[in-house]
Amino acid sequence: MADQPAAIDRIDRAIARIERAVTTRTRQNDTLAKRHAALRARIAEAVQALDDVIAREDRG
């Protein structure tokens, strides 16, 4: 029976590690999603700028 508190403590520590890992992973995924959205926006702007240049060339 003396082993039960030690086992429970190990389980509690393992759960805490898992929770920290999940929190860290979630933050990393959120950061990656934000960076991806920003990159997509910048690419869209660049493509629009290229389209504008091409349109001017076609008119000129």
PDB file of N, CA and C in Angstrom:
ATOM      1  N   MET A   1       0.795  -1.195   0.000  1.00  0.00           N
ATOM      2  CA  MET A   1       0.000   0.000   0.000  1.00  0.00           C
ATOM      3  C   MET A   1       0.842   1.265   0.000  1.00  0.00           C
ATOM      4  N   ALA A   2       2.050   1.171   0.516  1.00  0.00           N
ATOM      5  CA  ALA A   2       2.902   2.359   0.563  1.00  0.00           C
ATOM      6  C   ALA A   2       3.290   2.821  -0.826  1.00  0.00           C
ATOM      7  N   ASP A   3       3.239   1.909  -1.789  1.00  0.00           N
ATOM      8  CA  ASP A   3       3.584   2.261  -3.167  1.00  0.00           C
ATOM      9  C   ASP A   3       2.487   3.061  -3.858  1.00  0.00           C
ATOM     10  N   GLN A   4       1.265   2.995  -3.354  1.00  0.00           N
ATOM     11  CA  GLN A   4       0.161   3.676  -4.015  1.00  0.00           C
ATOM     12  C   GLN A   4       0.353   5.195  -4.090  1.00  0.00           C
ATOM     13  N   PRO A   5       0.725   5.874  -2.994  1.00  0.00           N
ATOM     14  CA  PRO A   5       0.931   7.326  -3.115  1.00  0.00           C
ATOM     15  C   PRO A   5       2.043   7.670  -4.112  1.00  0.00           C
ATOM     16  N   ALA A   6       3.098   6.872  -4.151  1.00  0.00           N
ATOM     17  CA  ALA A   6       4.185   7.130  -5.092  1.00  0.00           C
ATOM     18  C   ALA A   6       3.695   6.944  -6.523  1.00  0.00           C
ATOM     19  N   ALA A   7       2.914   5.916  -6.753  1.00  0.00           N
ATOM     20  CA  ALA A   7       2.376   5.667  -8.090  1.00  0.00           C
ATOM     21  C   ALA A   7       1.428   6.788  -8.496  1.00  0.00           C
ATOM     22  N   ILE A   8       0.602   7.228  -7.570  1.00  0.00           N
ATOM     23  CA  ILE A   8      -0.319   8.330  -7.856  1.00  0.00           C
ATOM     24  C   ILE A   8       0.458   9.604  -8.163  1.00  0.00           C
ATOM     25  N   ASP A   9       1.523   9.849  -7.422  1.00  0.00           N
ATOM     26  CA  ASP A   9       2.364  11.022  -7.689  1.00  0.00           C
ATOM     27  C   ASP A   9       2.978  10.940  -9.091  1.00  0.00           C
ATOM     28  N   ARG A  10       3.442   9.767  -9.479  1.00  0.00           N
ATOM     29  CA  ARG A  10       4.029   9.600 -10.814  1.00  0.00           C
ATOM     30  C   ARG A  10       2.976   9.839 -11.892  1.00  0.00           C
ATOM     31  N   ILE A  11       1.786   9.334 -11.657  1.00  0.00           N
ATOM     32  CA  ILE A  11       0.702   9.544 -12.623  1.00  0.00           C
ATOM     33  C   ILE A  11       0.361  11.033 -12.710  1.00  0.00           C
ATOM     34  N   ASP A  12       0.263  11.698 -11.571  1.00  0.00           N
ATOM     35  CA  ASP A  12      -0.025  13.139 -11.568  1.00  0.00           C
ATOM     36  C   ASP A  12       1.048  13.925 -12.313  1.00  0.00           C
ATOM     37  N   ARG A  13       2.310  13.560 -12.105  1.00  0.00           N
ATOM     38  CA  ARG A  13       3.401  14.248 -12.808  1.00  0.00           C
ATOM     39  C   ARG A  13       3.336  13.977 -14.308  1.00  0.00           C
ATOM     40  N   ALA A  14       2.994  12.751 -14.667  1.00  0.00           N
ATOM     41  CA  ALA A  14       2.879  12.413 -16.090  1.00  0.00           C
ATOM     42  C   ALA A  14       1.743  13.195 -16.735  1.00  0.00           C
ATOM     43  N   ILE A  15       0.636  13.301 -16.059  1.00  0.00           N
ATOM     44  CA  ILE A  15      -0.491  14.077 -16.584  1.00  0.00           C
ATOM     45  C   ILE A  15      -0.095  15.541 -16.751  1.00  0.00           C
ATOM     46  N   ALA A  16       0.615  16.077 -15.772  1.00  0.00           N
ATOM     47  CA  ALA A  16       1.065  17.467 -15.866  1.00  0.00           C
ATOM     48  C   ALA A  16       1.993  17.658 -17.070  1.00  0.00           C
ATOM     49  N   ARG A  17       2.892  16.710 -17.317  1.00  0.00           N
ATOM     50  CA  ARG A  17       3.787  16.798 -18.480  1.00  0.00           C
ATOM     51  C   ARG A  17       2.994  16.747 -19.782  1.00  0.00           C
ATOM     52  N   ILE A  18       2.019  15.873 -19.824  1.00  0.00           N
ATOM     53  CA  ILE A  18       1.186  15.765 -21.030  1.00  0.00           C
ATOM     54  C   ILE A  18       0.427  17.066 -21.256  1.00  0.00           C
ATOM     55  N   GLU A  19      -0.138  17.630 -20.213  1.00  0.00           N
ATOM     56  CA  GLU A  19      -0.878  18.890 -20.339  1.00  0.00           C
ATOM     57  C   GLU A  19       0.029  20.021 -20.820  1.00  0.00           C
ATOM     58  N   ARG A  20       1.258  20.068 -20.298  1.00  0.00           N
ATOM     59  CA  ARG A  20       2.209  21.095 -20.751  1.00  0.00           C
ATOM     60  C   ARG A  20       2.553  20.904 -22.225  1.00  0.00           C
ATOM     61  N   ALA A  21       2.742  19.647 -22.614  1.00  0.00           N
ATOM     62  CA  ALA A  21       3.068  19.356 -24.009  1.00  0.00           C
ATOM     63  C   ALA A  21       1.922  19.758 -24.931  1.00  0.00           C
ATOM     64  N   VAL A  22       0.703  19.483 -24.510  1.00  0.00           N
ATOM     65  CA  VAL A  22      -0.463  19.859 -25.319  1.00  0.00           C
ATOM     66  C   VAL A  22      -0.548  21.376 -25.438  1.00  0.00           C
ATOM     67  N   THR A  23      -0.333  22.076 -24.349  1.00  0.00           N
ATOM     68  CA  THR A  23      -0.375  23.542 -24.369  1.00  0.00           C
ATOM     69  C   THR A  23       0.704  24.095 -25.289  1.00  0.00           C
ATOM     70  N   THR A  24       1.902  23.550 -25.193  1.00  0.00           N
ATOM     71  CA  THR A  24       3.000  23.991 -26.045  1.00  0.00           C
ATOM     72  C   THR A  24       2.684  23.734 -27.506  1.00  0.00           C
ATOM     73  N   ARG A  25       2.192  22.553 -27.812  1.00  0.00           N
ATOM     74  CA  ARG A  25       1.850  22.198 -29.199  1.00  0.00           C
ATOM     75  C   ARG A  25       0.756  23.120 -29.738  1.00  0.00           C
ATOM     76  N   THR A  26      -0.230  23.412 -28.911  1.00  0.00           N
ATOM     77  CA  THR A  26      -1.323  24.294 -29.336  1.00  0.00           C
ATOM     78  C   THR A  26      -0.785  25.682 -29.660  1.00  0.00           C
ATOM     79  N   ARG A  27       0.083  26.194 -28.811  1.00  0.00           N
ATOM     80  CA  ARG A  27       0.682  27.515 -29.075  1.00  0.00           C
ATOM     81  C   ARG A  27       1.485  27.496 -30.368  1.00  0.00           C
ATOM     82  N   GLN A  28       2.259  26.442 -30.571  1.00  0.00           N
ATOM     83  CA  GLN A  28       3.056  26.338 -31.793  1.00  0.00           C
ATOM     84  C   GLN A  28       2.159  26.281 -33.024  1.00  0.00           C
ATOM     85  N   ASN A  29       1.075  25.527 -32.948  1.00  0.00           N
ATOM     86  CA  ASN A  29       0.149  25.437 -34.075  1.00  0.00           C
ATOM     87  C   ASN A  29      -0.520  26.776 -34.346  1.00  0.00           C
ATOM     88  N   ASP A  30      -0.893  27.489 -33.280  1.00  0.00           N
ATOM     89  CA  ASP A  30      -1.500  28.810 -33.447  1.00  0.00           C
ATOM     90  C   ASP A  30      -0.523  29.770 -34.103  1.00  0.00           C
ATOM     91  N   THR A  31       0.727  29.731 -33.655  1.00  0.00           N
ATOM     92  CA  THR A  31       1.759  30.593 -34.222  1.00  0.00           C
ATOM     93  C   THR A  31       1.972  30.259 -35.688  1.00  0.00           C
ATOM     94  N   LEU A  32       2.039  28.985 -36.004  1.00  0.00           N
ATOM     95  CA  LEU A  32       2.233  28.568 -37.388  1.00  0.00           C
ATOM     96  C   LEU A  32       1.047  28.998 -38.252  1.00  0.00           C
ATOM     97  N   ALA A  33      -0.163  28.863 -37.742  1.00  0.00           N
ATOM     98  CA  ALA A  33      -1.347  29.268 -38.497  1.00  0.00           C
ATOM     99  C   ALA A  33      -1.330  30.769 -38.770  1.00  0.00           C
ATOM    100  N   LYS A  34      -0.921  31.554 -37.794  1.00  0.00           N
ATOM    101  CA  LYS A  34      -0.839  33.010 -37.983  1.00  0.00           C
ATOM    102  C   LYS A  34       0.229  33.361 -39.014  1.00  0.00           C
ATOM    103  N   ARG A  35       1.366  32.708 -38.932  1.00  0.00           N
ATOM    104  CA  ARG A  35       2.439  32.964 -39.904  1.00  0.00           C
ATOM    105  C   ARG A  35       1.989  32.562 -41.306  1.00  0.00           C
ATOM    106  N   HIS A  36       1.285  31.457 -41.413  1.00  0.00           N
ATOM    107  CA  HIS A  36       0.795  30.989 -42.706  1.00  0.00           C
ATOM    108  C   HIS A  36      -0.196  32.000 -43.299  1.00  0.00           C
ATOM    109  N   ALA A  37      -1.093  32.502 -42.475  1.00  0.00           N
ATOM    110  CA  ALA A  37      -2.075  33.486 -42.939  1.00  0.00           C
ATOM    111  C   ALA A  37      -1.373  34.761 -43.402  1.00  0.00           C
ATOM    112  N   ALA A  38      -0.372  35.198 -42.659  1.00  0.00           N
ATOM    113  CA  ALA A  38       0.368  36.401 -43.039  1.00  0.00           C
ATOM    114  C   ALA A  38       1.104  36.181 -44.358  1.00  0.00           C
ATOM    115  N   LEU A  39       1.695  35.019 -44.523  1.00  0.00           N
ATOM    116  CA  LEU A  39       2.404  34.709 -45.766  1.00  0.00           C
ATOM    117  C   LEU A  39       1.442  34.670 -46.941  1.00  0.00           C
ATOM    118  N   ARG A  40       0.285  34.051 -46.742  1.00  0.00           N
ATOM    119  CA  ARG A  40      -0.722  34.004 -47.812  1.00  0.00           C
ATOM    120  C   ARG A  40      -1.142  35.414 -48.218  1.00  0.00           C
ATOM    121  N   ALA A  41      -1.322  36.291 -47.247  1.00  0.00           N
ATOM    122  CA  ALA A  41      -1.714  37.671 -47.543  1.00  0.00           C
ATOM    123  C   ALA A  41      -0.620  38.382 -48.335  1.00  0.00           C
ATOM    124  N   ARG A  42       0.621  38.192 -47.944  1.00  0.00           N
ATOM    125  CA  ARG A  42       1.734  38.832 -48.656  1.00  0.00           C
ATOM    126  C   ARG A  42       1.851  38.300 -50.082  1.00  0.00           C
ATOM    127  N   ILE A  43       1.649  37.013 -50.255  1.00  0.00           N
ATOM    128  CA  ILE A  43       1.710  36.421 -51.594  1.00  0.00           C
ATOM    129  C   ILE A  43       0.577  36.969 -52.448  1.00  0.00           C
ATOM    130  N   ALA A  44      -0.611  37.094 -51.864  1.00  0.00           N
ATOM    131  CA  ALA A  44      -1.744  37.651 -52.604  1.00  0.00           C
ATOM    132  C   ALA A  44      -1.441  39.077 -53.051  1.00  0.00           C
ATOM    133  N   GLU A  45      -0.816  39.853 -52.183  1.00  0.00           N
ATOM    134  CA  GLU A  45      -0.436  41.226 -52.547  1.00  0.00           C
ATOM    135  C   GLU A  45       0.587  41.221 -53.681  1.00  0.00           C
ATOM    136  N   ALA A  46       1.550  40.329 -53.606  1.00  0.00           N
ATOM    137  CA  ALA A  46       2.582  40.256 -54.644  1.00  0.00           C
ATOM    138  C   ALA A  46       1.981  39.840 -55.980  1.00  0.00           C
ATOM    139  N   VAL A  47       1.083  38.880 -55.948  1.00  0.00           N
ATOM    140  CA  VAL A  47       0.434  38.434 -57.184  1.00  0.00           C
ATOM    141  C   VAL A  47      -0.394  39.573 -57.765  1.00  0.00           C
ATOM    142  N   GLN A  48      -1.099  40.302 -56.919  1.00  0.00           N
ATOM    143  CA  GLN A  48      -1.893  41.436 -57.401  1.00  0.00           C
ATOM    144  C   GLN A  48      -0.988  42.498 -58.030  1.00  0.00           C
ATOM    145  N   ALA A  49       0.144  42.752 -57.417  1.00  0.00           N
ATOM    146  CA  ALA A  49       1.085  43.720 -57.976  1.00  0.00           C
ATOM    147  C   ALA A  49       1.588  43.255 -59.342  1.00  0.00           C
ATOM    148  N   LEU A  50       1.883  41.970 -59.467  1.00  0.00           N
ATOM    149  CA  LEU A  50       2.301  41.438 -60.773  1.00  0.00           C
ATOM    150  C   LEU A  50       1.180  41.545 -61.804  1.00  0.00           C
ATOM    151  N   ASP A  51      -0.034  41.252 -61.386  1.00  0.00           N
ATOM    152  CA  ASP A  51      -1.181  41.394 -62.287  1.00  0.00           C
ATOM    153  C   ASP A  51      -1.317  42.840 -62.763  1.00  0.00           C
ATOM    154  N   ASP A  52      -1.105  43.788 -61.865  1.00  0.00           N
ATOM    155  CA  ASP A  52      -1.190  45.210 -62.231  1.00  0.00           C
ATOM    156  C   ASP A  52      -0.117  45.564 -63.262  1.00  0.00           C
ATOM    157  N   VAL A  53       1.086  45.066 -63.065  1.00  0.00           N
ATOM    158  CA  VAL A  53       2.174  45.342 -64.018  1.00  0.00           C
ATOM    159  C   VAL A  53       1.841  44.738 -65.383  1.00  0.00           C
ATOM    160  N   ILE A  54       1.361  43.524 -65.383  1.00  0.00           N
ATOM    161  CA  ILE A  54       1.010  42.862 -66.642  1.00  0.00           C
ATOM    162  C   ILE A  54      -0.118  43.624 -67.342  1.00  0.00           C
ATOM    163  N   ALA A  55      -1.102  44.059 -66.580  1.00  0.00           N
ATOM    164  CA  ALA A  55      -2.228  44.799 -67.166  1.00  0.00           C
ATOM    165  C   ALA A  55      -1.747  46.103 -67.779  1.00  0.00           C
ATOM    166  N   ARG A  56      -0.810  46.780 -67.141  1.00  0.00           N
ATOM    167  CA  ARG A  56      -0.274  48.036 -67.684  1.00  0.00           C
ATOM    168  C   ARG A  56       0.491  47.773 -68.976  1.00  0.00           C
ATOM    169  N   GLU A  57       1.225  46.676 -69.011  1.00  0.00           N
ATOM    170  CA  GLU A  57       1.991  46.319 -70.202  1.00  0.00           C
ATOM    171  C   GLU A  57       1.044  46.006 -71.380  1.00  0.00           C
ATOM    172  N   ASP A  58      -0.063  45.365 -71.073  1.00  0.00           N
ATOM    173  CA  ASP A  58      -1.018  45.026 -72.111  1.00  0.00           C
ATOM    174  C   ASP A  58      -1.686  46.272 -72.674  1.00  0.00           C
ATOM    175  N   ARG A  59      -1.866  47.287 -71.846  1.00  0.00           N
ATOM    176  CA  ARG A  59      -2.497  48.538 -72.302  1.00  0.00           C
ATOM    177  C   ARG A  59      -1.517  49.448 -73.024  1.00  0.00           C
ATOM    178  N   GLY A  60      -0.264  49.282 -72.717  1.00  0.00           N
ATOM    179  CA  GLY A  60       0.732  50.232 -73.202  1.00  0.00           C
ATOM    180  C   GLY A  60       1.376  49.858 -74.436  1.00  0.00           C
TER     181      GLY A  60
END
